[in-house]
Short mmCIF file of C-alpha atoms and ligand atoms in Angstrom, two decimals:
data_model
loop_
_atom_site.label_atom_id
_atom_site.label_comp_id
_atom_site.label_asym_id
_atom_site.label_seq_id
_atom_site.Cartn_x
_atom_site.Cartn_y
_atom_site.Cartn_z
CA MET U 1 19.19 47.96 58.85
CA LYS U 2 16.82 49.40 61.42
CA LEU U 3 18.73 47.65 64.13
CA THR U 4 22.02 49.06 62.86
CA ALA U 5 20.60 52.60 62.95
CA ILE U 6 19.45 52.13 66.53
CA ALA U 7 22.81 50.68 67.50
CA TRP U 8 24.54 53.61 65.85
CA ILE U 9 22.39 56.18 67.74
CA ALA U 10 22.96 54.28 70.96
CA ALA U 11 26.71 54.34 70.33
CA ILE U 12 26.63 58.13 69.82
CA ILE U 13 24.62 58.71 72.99
CA ASN U 14 27.01 56.47 74.88
CA GLN U 15 30.00 58.30 73.51
CA GLN U 16 28.54 61.68 74.44
CA SER U 17 27.80 60.68 77.99
CA ALA U 18 31.31 59.24 78.25
CA VAL U 19 32.71 62.60 77.08
CA GLY U 20 30.50 64.41 79.61
CA ALA U 21 31.68 62.17 82.42
CA ALA U 22 35.31 62.67 81.44
CA VAL U 23 34.88 66.46 81.44
CA SER U 24 33.26 66.59 84.88
CA LEU U 25 35.78 64.08 86.25
CA GLY U 26 38.59 66.23 84.81
CA ALA U 27 37.18 69.28 86.58
CA GLN U 28 37.04 67.40 89.90
CA GLN U 29 40.55 66.12 89.46
CA LYS U 30 42.14 69.55 89.23
CA PRO U 31 44.45 69.78 92.24
CA PRO U 32 43.63 72.25 95.01
CA TYR U 33 45.49 75.54 95.30
CA PHE U 34 45.17 76.81 98.87
CA ILE U 35 45.28 80.51 99.74
CA LEU U 36 45.39 80.82 103.53
CA THR U 37 44.23 84.26 104.65
CA GLY U 38 44.14 85.37 108.26
CA ASP U 39 46.12 86.77 111.16
CA SER U 40 49.30 85.73 113.00
CA THR U 41 47.74 82.47 114.19
CA VAL U 42 47.77 81.37 110.52
CA ALA U 43 50.82 83.32 109.29
CA VAL U 44 54.40 82.26 108.67
CA ASN U 45 56.37 82.01 111.93
CA GLY U 46 53.67 81.57 114.57
CA GLY U 47 50.56 80.27 112.85
CA TRP U 48 49.31 76.88 111.65
CA GLY U 49 49.42 77.82 107.94
CA ASP U 50 52.89 76.52 107.09
CA GLY U 51 52.26 73.34 109.08
CA PHE U 52 49.15 72.80 106.97
CA LEU U 53 51.04 73.39 103.72
CA SER U 54 53.87 71.05 104.78
CA PHE U 55 51.51 68.07 104.33
CA LEU U 56 50.54 68.94 100.74
CA LYS U 57 51.46 66.52 97.98
CA ALA U 58 52.23 67.69 94.43
CA PRO U 59 50.53 68.70 92.23
CA ALA U 60 48.54 70.38 95.02
CA GLU U 61 50.01 73.70 96.11
CA GLY U 62 49.27 76.60 98.40
CA ILE U 63 50.43 79.94 99.73
CA ASN U 64 50.24 81.53 103.16
CA PRO U 65 49.58 85.26 102.81
CA ALA U 66 48.17 85.55 106.37
CA LYS U 67 49.57 88.57 108.21
CA SER U 68 50.49 89.18 111.80
CA GLY U 69 48.18 91.75 113.38
CA ALA U 70 45.62 91.53 110.56
CA THR U 71 41.92 92.19 110.99
CA THR U 72 39.18 91.73 108.40
CA VAL U 73 39.54 95.49 107.83
CA SER U 74 43.34 95.85 107.68
CA PHE U 75 43.80 92.80 105.46
CA ARG U 76 41.72 94.52 102.81
CA ARG U 77 43.09 98.03 103.43
CA GLN U 78 46.67 96.80 103.00
CA GLY U 79 45.84 95.25 99.64
CA LEU U 80 46.38 91.69 100.85
CA TRP U 81 42.82 90.62 100.08
CA ASP U 82 43.08 91.89 96.50
CA LYS U 83 46.29 89.90 96.11
CA ALA U 84 44.55 86.79 97.43
CA LEU U 85 41.75 87.23 94.88
CA GLN U 86 44.34 87.72 92.16
CA ALA U 87 45.97 84.44 93.20
CA VAL U 88 42.55 82.79 92.79
CA ARG U 89 42.18 84.13 89.26
CA ASP U 90 45.77 83.26 88.34
CA ASN U 91 45.32 79.63 89.39
CA ALA U 92 41.71 78.90 88.42
CA ALA U 93 42.59 77.45 85.00
CA ASN U 94 44.88 74.70 86.29
CA ALA U 95 43.73 74.17 89.86
CA GLN U 96 40.72 74.46 92.16
CA PRO U 97 41.52 77.53 94.26
CA ILE U 98 40.44 77.24 97.90
CA VAL U 99 40.49 80.39 100.05
CA THR U 100 40.49 79.92 103.81
CA MET U 101 39.69 82.87 106.08
CA GLN U 102 40.54 82.87 109.79
CA PHE U 103 40.28 86.21 111.56
CA GLY U 104 39.12 87.32 115.00
CA HIS U 105 42.12 87.57 117.33
CA ASN U 106 42.72 91.20 116.34
CA ASP U 107 39.20 92.13 115.22
CA GLN U 108 38.06 91.51 118.80
CA LYS U 109 40.53 94.00 120.33
CA PRO U 110 38.84 97.26 121.38
CA ALA U 111 41.58 99.28 119.63
CA ALA U 112 40.54 97.80 116.28
CA ASN U 113 37.10 99.39 116.71
CA ILE U 114 35.40 96.71 114.62
CA SER U 115 31.88 95.91 115.78
CA THR U 116 30.68 92.34 115.93
CA GLU U 117 28.24 93.14 113.13
CA GLN U 118 31.05 94.55 110.96
CA PHE U 119 33.20 91.48 111.62
CA ARG U 120 30.41 89.12 110.65
CA ASN U 121 29.59 91.15 107.56
CA ASN U 122 33.23 91.46 106.47
CA LEU U 123 33.67 87.68 106.50
CA GLU U 124 30.44 87.21 104.60
CA VAL U 125 31.55 89.69 101.92
CA MET U 126 34.99 88.07 101.69
CA SER U 127 33.42 84.63 101.20
CA ARG U 128 31.22 85.94 98.39
CA GLU U 129 34.12 87.73 96.72
CA ALA U 130 36.31 84.63 96.92
CA ARG U 131 33.60 82.57 95.26
CA GLU U 132 32.99 85.20 92.56
CA ALA U 133 36.72 85.16 91.77
CA GLY U 134 36.49 81.38 91.25
CA ALA U 135 37.43 79.92 94.63
CA PHE U 136 35.84 77.53 97.09
CA PRO U 137 35.56 79.67 100.28
CA ILE U 138 36.14 78.22 103.74
CA ILE U 139 35.73 80.18 106.98
CA ILE U 140 37.81 78.85 109.85
CA THR U 141 36.99 79.81 113.44
CA SER U 142 39.85 81.20 115.54
CA LEU U 143 42.58 78.95 116.93
CA THR U 144 42.19 78.96 120.71
CA ARG U 145 44.65 80.79 122.93
CA ARG U 146 46.30 78.49 125.47
CA THR U 147 45.44 80.48 128.56
CA PHE U 148 43.89 78.47 131.37
CA GLU U 149 41.78 79.23 134.41
CA ASN U 150 41.01 76.51 136.95
CA GLY U 151 42.34 73.83 134.61
CA GLN U 152 40.17 74.85 131.66
CA VAL U 153 40.97 76.92 128.57
CA VAL U 154 39.65 80.47 128.76
CA GLN U 155 37.29 80.67 125.78
CA ASN U 156 37.78 84.29 124.84
CA LEU U 157 37.22 83.79 121.11
CA LYS U 158 33.83 82.13 121.36
CA GLU U 159 31.76 85.15 120.34
CA HIS U 160 33.87 85.83 117.24
CA SER U 161 33.79 82.15 116.34
CA GLU U 162 29.99 82.16 116.49
CA LEU U 163 29.93 85.27 114.29
CA ALA U 164 32.27 83.57 111.81
CA ILE U 165 29.92 80.57 111.63
CA GLN U 166 26.96 82.91 111.01
CA ALA U 167 28.91 84.62 108.22
CA ALA U 168 29.66 81.28 106.58
CA LYS U 169 26.00 80.24 106.75
CA ALA U 170 24.88 83.53 105.22
CA ALA U 171 27.40 83.23 102.38
CA GLY U 172 26.95 79.47 101.88
CA ALA U 173 30.64 78.89 102.69
CA MET U 174 32.10 75.84 104.39
CA VAL U 175 33.08 76.20 108.06
CA LEU U 176 35.89 74.46 109.90
CA ASP U 177 35.26 74.94 113.62
CA LEU U 178 38.91 75.12 114.61
CA ASN U 179 38.04 77.10 117.72
CA MET U 180 35.99 74.21 119.09
CA ALA U 181 38.44 71.52 117.94
CA SER U 182 41.51 73.31 119.30
CA THR U 183 39.75 74.20 122.57
CA ASN U 184 38.74 70.57 123.07
CA TYR U 185 42.21 69.32 122.19
CA VAL U 186 44.05 71.73 124.47
CA ASN U 187 41.63 70.95 127.31
CA ALA U 188 42.24 67.24 126.77
CA ILE U 189 46.05 67.46 126.89
CA GLY U 190 46.01 69.90 129.81
CA GLU U 191 47.62 73.23 130.62
CA ALA U 192 51.24 72.07 130.98
CA ASN U 193 51.34 70.16 127.68
CA ALA U 194 49.57 73.02 125.90
CA GLN U 195 52.52 75.33 126.64
CA TYR U 196 54.82 73.03 124.67
CA TYR U 197 53.60 74.75 121.49
CA ASN U 198 54.35 78.32 122.59
CA LEU U 199 56.40 80.34 120.09
CA ALA U 200 58.23 81.99 122.99
CA GLU U 201 58.04 81.38 126.70
CA GLY U 202 54.74 82.73 127.98
CA ASP U 203 53.32 83.33 124.48
CA ARG U 204 50.10 81.38 124.76
CA THR U 205 48.77 82.55 121.39
CA HIS U 206 51.43 81.84 118.75
CA LEU U 207 52.87 78.49 117.72
CA ASN U 208 56.44 77.22 117.50
CA PRO U 209 57.34 74.96 114.52
CA LYS U 210 56.07 71.82 116.32
CA GLY U 211 52.80 73.56 117.13
CA GLU U 212 52.47 74.67 113.51
CA VAL U 213 52.58 71.01 112.45
CA VAL U 214 50.19 69.77 115.14
CA PHE U 215 47.54 72.45 114.59
CA GLY U 216 48.12 72.47 110.81
CA ARG U 217 47.25 68.78 110.89
CA LEU U 218 44.16 69.51 113.00
CA VAL U 219 42.93 71.90 110.30
CA ILE U 220 43.60 69.30 107.58
CA ASP U 221 41.66 66.65 109.48
CA LEU U 222 38.71 69.04 109.92
CA LEU U 223 38.86 69.79 106.19
CA LEU U 224 39.01 66.14 105.15
CA ASP U 225 35.99 65.33 107.34
CA GLN U 226 34.00 67.43 104.89
CA ARG U 227 36.08 67.20 101.70
CA LYS U 228 37.14 63.55 101.50
CA ASP U 229 37.88 64.11 97.80
CA LEU U 230 40.93 66.17 98.83
CA GLY U 231 42.47 63.37 100.89
CA CYS U 232 44.78 62.25 98.08
CA TYR U 233 46.47 65.69 98.09
CA PHE U 234 47.74 65.42 101.68
CA ARG U 235 50.49 63.21 103.04
CA PRO U 236 48.75 61.16 105.74
CA ASN U 237 50.04 61.04 109.31
CA PRO U 238 47.81 58.46 111.02
CA VAL U 239 49.72 58.56 114.30
CA LEU U 240 49.33 62.33 114.67
CA SER U 241 45.74 62.27 113.45
CA GLU U 242 44.84 59.57 115.97
CA LYS U 243 46.37 61.54 118.84
CA LEU U 244 44.41 64.60 117.77
CA ARG U 245 41.22 62.58 117.57
CA LYS U 246 41.76 60.92 120.94
CA GLY U 247 42.96 64.07 122.71
CA GLU U 248 46.43 62.66 123.40
CA PHE U 249 49.46 64.96 123.63
CA ALA U 250 51.31 65.22 120.30
CA THR U 251 54.82 66.65 120.07
CA GLY U 252 54.80 67.30 116.33
CA ASP U 253 57.53 64.65 115.87
CA GLU U 254 55.04 61.89 115.05
C1 NAG W 301 34.83 103.60 115.72
O1 NAG W 301 34.04 103.26 114.60
C2 NAG W 301 32.86 104.02 114.50
C3 NAG W 301 32.01 103.41 113.38
O2 NAG W 301 32.76 103.04 112.28
C4 NAG W 301 33.22 105.47 114.27
O3 NAG W 301 32.06 106.26 114.16
C5 NAG W 301 34.07 105.96 115.45
O4 NAG W 301 34.52 107.27 115.22
C6 NAG W 301 35.26 105.04 115.65
N1 NAG W 301 35.95 105.37 116.91
C7 NAG W 301 37.26 105.53 116.98
C8 NAG W 301 37.79 105.84 118.33
O5 NAG W 301 38.01 105.41 116.03
#
């Protein structure tokens, strides 16, 4: 009798921990819902955002609300940030919303009149707001421009990339150092190959459709280095990923 009672209690405890495990597993298994915020180097027609989304596998989904010309100030002023936070809230029940933030190309322009301290602070505040809305925030450092001097990429986004990393640390957000990865990649393939990705002749900032795929993949690979659990939501492309890792020229047709 005693033994039966103990067995019965043990069975209940077992059952409860099984239920607990199922609940936490269920939460982890919610598919990601990506909300890609940023400037033209992320946006539709010229940025890596759509290339990134093109690798997603259902039921994972994402949107690309990045905006050409955007700064951390204008994105909020134009109501785009509020819409991004609304998308987080709308999708939190059925997915794990992930907000990526990549700004800097326009914030750094003197005409924007945004101090380095403001830029850093704006990204920190955005990360906190994204998390409060229910998202996993990720700050991405700026995609390199493909301007060269003496055979090396001109690193004119380094200061803003360092500020973005500081903002992520302060807010406890994940960082993908796309500035470093894209600088290294473009240096490895060389100046001539790097121009293959230009949206228009001489446009060394924006990406054509092939460039969107190549640099979208680069962002995915940086993400999966830190979030291996998300690997099952992306269509793999081992040939492209290996070229990116080895610094070999990729055409986007891999
Ligand atoms: C630049 O920003 C500062 C601080 O926000 C402000 O005081 C100043 O008037 C602005 N300058 C211009 C030219 O808009």
